[in-house]
Amino acid sequence: MNVPTAALPATLQRLKDEGYRRLVDITAIDDPSQAERFELNYLLYSMDKREWLRVKARTSGQAPTACGVFAGANAYEREVYDMFGVEFSGHPLPRRILMPDDWVGHPLRRDEPLGSIEVDFTFRRAPRGD
């Protein structure tokens, strides 16, 4: 289901009233070639109907918070802000949750430069005591 970004809280409230009472996840997809580059995805579940529902909304970087409808949206929205840089207006605690506070940028954006930290993938087996 695709909805306008401004209609997200009202749509989520209507769906919650219809039985989709479980917010399972909020995530985003970044497509810099689009004017509204972020597609927000809200995954809902109805235990009564045993049905999943995905609500999608496109934004250029701001959306209203869903915390008034689902208390669990708090952590999910903070994660989307931290990883993608999407800001949620009205959010009660708009700060990073996964990355350090002094981190510059948002790691899951497509235009974020790739890091160059070398990782040692060698496997060294400990000697056996036979």
PDB file of C-alpha atoms in Angstrom:
ATOM      1  CA  MET A   1       0.000   0.000   0.000  1.00  0.00           C
ATOM      2  CA  ASN A   2       1.500   3.351  -1.087  1.00  0.00           C
ATOM      3  CA  VAL A   3       0.473   6.489   0.807  1.00  0.00           C
ATOM      4  CA  PRO A   4       1.563  10.138   0.824  1.00  0.00           C
ATOM      5  CA  THR A   5       4.119  10.879   3.543  1.00  0.00           C
ATOM      6  CA  ALA A   6       1.846  13.408   5.262  1.00  0.00           C
ATOM      7  CA  ALA A   7      -0.880  10.755   5.572  1.00  0.00           C
ATOM      8  CA  LEU A   8       1.321   8.189   7.349  1.00  0.00           C
ATOM      9  CA  PRO A   9       0.108   8.729  10.955  1.00  0.00           C
ATOM     10  CA  ALA A  10      -3.580   8.736   9.984  1.00  0.00           C
ATOM     11  CA  THR A  11      -3.150   5.688   7.735  1.00  0.00           C
ATOM     12  CA  LEU A  12      -1.239   3.757  10.390  1.00  0.00           C
ATOM     13  CA  GLN A  13      -3.895   4.625  12.993  1.00  0.00           C
ATOM     14  CA  ARG A  14      -6.677   3.443  10.660  1.00  0.00           C
ATOM     15  CA  LEU A  15      -4.838   0.174  10.001  1.00  0.00           C
ATOM     16  CA  LYS A  16      -4.215  -0.327  13.713  1.00  0.00           C
ATOM     17  CA  ASP A  17      -7.945   0.139  14.339  1.00  0.00           C
ATOM     18  CA  GLU A  18      -8.629  -2.443  11.606  1.00  0.00           C
ATOM     19  CA  GLY A  19      -6.540  -5.055  13.432  1.00  0.00           C
ATOM     20  CA  TYR A  20      -2.944  -4.462  12.322  1.00  0.00           C
ATOM     21  CA  ARG A  21      -1.797  -3.869  15.884  1.00  0.00           C
ATOM     22  CA  ARG A  22       1.790  -5.057  15.572  1.00  0.00           C
ATOM     23  CA  LEU A  23       4.461  -2.825  14.044  1.00  0.00           C
ATOM     24  CA  VAL A  24       7.180  -5.281  13.072  1.00  0.00           C
ATOM     25  CA  ASP A  25       9.682  -2.994  11.358  1.00  0.00           C
ATOM     26  CA  ILE A  26      10.373   0.369   9.754  1.00  0.00           C
ATOM     27  CA  THR A  27      13.139   0.637   7.201  1.00  0.00           C
ATOM     28  CA  ALA A  28      14.055   2.646   4.129  1.00  0.00           C
ATOM     29  CA  ILE A  29      15.348   2.189   0.612  1.00  0.00           C
ATOM     30  CA  ASP A  30      17.592   4.852  -0.890  1.00  0.00           C
ATOM     31  CA  ASP A  31      17.405   5.702  -4.595  1.00  0.00           C
ATOM     32  CA  PRO A  32      19.341   8.935  -5.263  1.00  0.00           C
ATOM     33  CA  SER A  33      18.069   9.084  -8.852  1.00  0.00           C
ATOM     34  CA  GLN A  34      14.537   9.898  -7.575  1.00  0.00           C
ATOM     35  CA  ALA A  35      13.412  13.368  -6.440  1.00  0.00           C
ATOM     36  CA  GLU A  36      12.022  11.778  -3.292  1.00  0.00           C
ATOM     37  CA  ARG A  37      14.965   9.475  -2.815  1.00  0.00           C
ATOM     38  CA  PHE A  38      13.820   7.534   0.271  1.00  0.00           C
ATOM     39  CA  GLU A  39      11.071   4.937   0.302  1.00  0.00           C
ATOM     40  CA  LEU A  40       9.933   4.307   3.878  1.00  0.00           C
ATOM     41  CA  ASN A  41       8.584   0.808   4.533  1.00  0.00           C
ATOM     42  CA  TYR A  42       6.364   0.042   7.530  1.00  0.00           C
ATOM     43  CA  LEU A  43       5.727  -3.660   8.104  1.00  0.00           C
ATOM     44  CA  LEU A  44       2.519  -4.403  10.037  1.00  0.00           C
ATOM     45  CA  TYR A  45       0.998  -7.676  11.196  1.00  0.00           C
ATOM     46  CA  SER A  46      -2.538  -8.602  12.210  1.00  0.00           C
ATOM     47  CA  MET A  47      -2.632 -11.545  14.605  1.00  0.00           C
ATOM     48  CA  ASP A  48      -6.423 -11.825  14.247  1.00  0.00           C
ATOM     49  CA  LYS A  49      -6.309 -12.030  10.449  1.00  0.00           C
ATOM     50  CA  ARG A  50      -2.839 -13.634  10.275  1.00  0.00           C
ATOM     51  CA  GLU A  51      -1.921 -11.148   7.555  1.00  0.00           C
ATOM     52  CA  TRP A  52       1.117  -9.025   6.816  1.00  0.00           C
ATOM     53  CA  LEU A  53       0.819  -5.539   5.342  1.00  0.00           C
ATOM     54  CA  ARG A  54       3.541  -3.240   4.037  1.00  0.00           C
ATOM     55  CA  VAL A  55       2.877   0.502   3.937  1.00  0.00           C
ATOM     56  CA  LYS A  56       5.197   2.531   1.705  1.00  0.00           C
ATOM     57  CA  ALA A  57       5.756   6.276   1.498  1.00  0.00           C
ATOM     58  CA  ARG A  58       8.313   8.284  -0.495  1.00  0.00           C
ATOM     59  CA  THR A  59      10.148  11.249   1.020  1.00  0.00           C
ATOM     60  CA  SER A  60      13.077  13.509   0.278  1.00  0.00           C
ATOM     61  CA  GLY A  61      14.283  13.302   3.869  1.00  0.00           C
ATOM     62  CA  GLN A  62      11.494  14.155   6.327  1.00  0.00           C
ATOM     63  CA  ALA A  63       8.403  12.324   7.543  1.00  0.00           C
ATOM     64  CA  PRO A  64       5.986  12.600  10.469  1.00  0.00           C
ATOM     65  CA  THR A  65       6.638  10.284  13.382  1.00  0.00           C
ATOM     66  CA  ALA A  66       4.555   7.178  13.998  1.00  0.00           C
ATOM     67  CA  CYS A  67       5.367   7.153  17.732  1.00  0.00           C
ATOM     68  CA  GLY A  68       1.896   8.464  18.560  1.00  0.00           C
ATOM     69  CA  VAL A  69       0.351   5.393  16.929  1.00  0.00           C
ATOM     70  CA  PHE A  70       2.919   2.701  17.780  1.00  0.00           C
ATOM     71  CA  ALA A  71       5.208   3.250  20.776  1.00  0.00           C
ATOM     72  CA  GLY A  72       7.658   0.764  19.255  1.00  0.00           C
ATOM     73  CA  ALA A  73       8.234   3.092  16.306  1.00  0.00           C
ATOM     74  CA  ASN A  74      10.633   5.064  18.504  1.00  0.00           C
ATOM     75  CA  ALA A  75      13.639   2.760  18.053  1.00  0.00           C
ATOM     76  CA  TYR A  76      12.851   1.935  14.406  1.00  0.00           C
ATOM     77  CA  GLU A  77      12.676   5.615  13.441  1.00  0.00           C
ATOM     78  CA  ARG A  78      15.917   6.336  15.281  1.00  0.00           C
ATOM     79  CA  GLU A  79      17.553   3.518  13.322  1.00  0.00           C
ATOM     80  CA  VAL A  80      16.277   4.882   9.987  1.00  0.00           C
ATOM     81  CA  TYR A  81      17.545   8.340  10.960  1.00  0.00           C
ATOM     82  CA  ASP A  82      20.915   6.935  11.979  1.00  0.00           C
ATOM     83  CA  MET A  83      21.457   4.784   8.880  1.00  0.00           C
ATOM     84  CA  PHE A  84      19.722   6.874   6.175  1.00  0.00           C
ATOM     85  CA  GLY A  85      19.377  10.412   7.583  1.00  0.00           C
ATOM     86  CA  VAL A  86      15.568  10.576   7.327  1.00  0.00           C
ATOM     87  CA  GLU A  87      14.280  12.943  10.020  1.00  0.00           C
ATOM     88  CA  PHE A  88      10.953  12.239  11.740  1.00  0.00           C
ATOM     89  CA  SER A  89       9.149  15.404  12.832  1.00  0.00           C
ATOM     90  CA  GLY A  90       7.613  15.142  16.268  1.00  0.00           C
ATOM     91  CA  HIS A  91       9.881  12.278  17.338  1.00  0.00           C
ATOM     92  CA  PRO A  92      10.403  12.311  21.144  1.00  0.00           C
ATOM     93  CA  LEU A  93      14.133  11.447  21.041  1.00  0.00           C
ATOM     94  CA  PRO A  94      15.669  12.300  17.639  1.00  0.00           C
ATOM     95  CA  ARG A  95      19.264  11.139  18.021  1.00  0.00           C
ATOM     96  CA  ARG A  96      21.553   8.348  16.910  1.00  0.00           C
ATOM     97  CA  ILE A  97      20.975   4.830  18.196  1.00  0.00           C
ATOM     98  CA  LEU A  98      23.526   2.618  16.383  1.00  0.00           C
ATOM     99  CA  MET A  99      26.439   4.822  15.325  1.00  0.00           C
ATOM    100  CA  PRO A 100      28.627   6.894  17.666  1.00  0.00           C
ATOM    101  CA  ASP A 101      27.345  10.423  18.324  1.00  0.00           C
ATOM    102  CA  ASP A 102      30.362  11.969  16.572  1.00  0.00           C
ATOM    103  CA  TRP A 103      29.918   9.856  13.404  1.00  0.00           C
ATOM    104  CA  VAL A 104      29.669  11.961  10.255  1.00  0.00           C
ATOM    105  CA  GLY A 105      27.210  10.789   7.612  1.00  0.00           C
ATOM    106  CA  HIS A 106      24.688   7.994   7.279  1.00  0.00           C
ATOM    107  CA  PRO A 107      26.182   4.595   6.322  1.00  0.00           C
ATOM    108  CA  LEU A 108      23.319   3.114   4.269  1.00  0.00           C
ATOM    109  CA  ARG A 109      22.897   6.046   1.880  1.00  0.00           C
ATOM    110  CA  ARG A 110      23.917   5.146  -1.660  1.00  0.00           C
ATOM    111  CA  ASP A 111      26.118   8.233  -1.964  1.00  0.00           C
ATOM    112  CA  GLU A 112      28.013   7.522   1.277  1.00  0.00           C
ATOM    113  CA  PRO A 113      31.709   6.830   0.491  1.00  0.00           C
ATOM    114  CA  LEU A 114      32.889   3.327   1.228  1.00  0.00           C
ATOM    115  CA  GLY A 115      35.365   2.986   4.083  1.00  0.00           C
ATOM    116  CA  SER A 116      38.858   1.653   3.711  1.00  0.00           C
ATOM    117  CA  ILE A 117      39.381  -0.124   7.016  1.00  0.00           C
ATOM    118  CA  GLU A 118      41.409  -3.232   6.340  1.00  0.00           C
ATOM    119  CA  VAL A 119      40.001  -6.363   7.930  1.00  0.00           C
ATOM    120  CA  ASP A 120      42.096  -9.447   8.637  1.00  0.00           C
ATOM    121  CA  PHE A 121      40.121 -12.497   7.485  1.00  0.00           C
ATOM    122  CA  THR A 122      42.830 -15.089   8.096  1.00  0.00           C
ATOM    123  CA  PHE A 123      41.904 -18.038  10.242  1.00  0.00           C
ATOM    124  CA  ARG A 124      44.494 -19.399  12.596  1.00  0.00           C
ATOM    125  CA  ARG A 125      43.669 -22.676  14.271  1.00  0.00           C
ATOM    126  CA  ALA A 126      44.947 -22.986  17.819  1.00  0.00           C
ATOM    127  CA  PRO A 127      47.363 -25.913  18.249  1.00  0.00           C
ATOM    128  CA  ARG A 128      45.759 -29.023  19.670  1.00  0.00           C
ATOM    129  CA  GLY A 129      47.029 -30.445  22.922  1.00  0.00           C
ATOM    130  CA  ASP A 130      47.308 -34.054  21.608  1.00  0.00           C
TER     131      ASP A 130
END
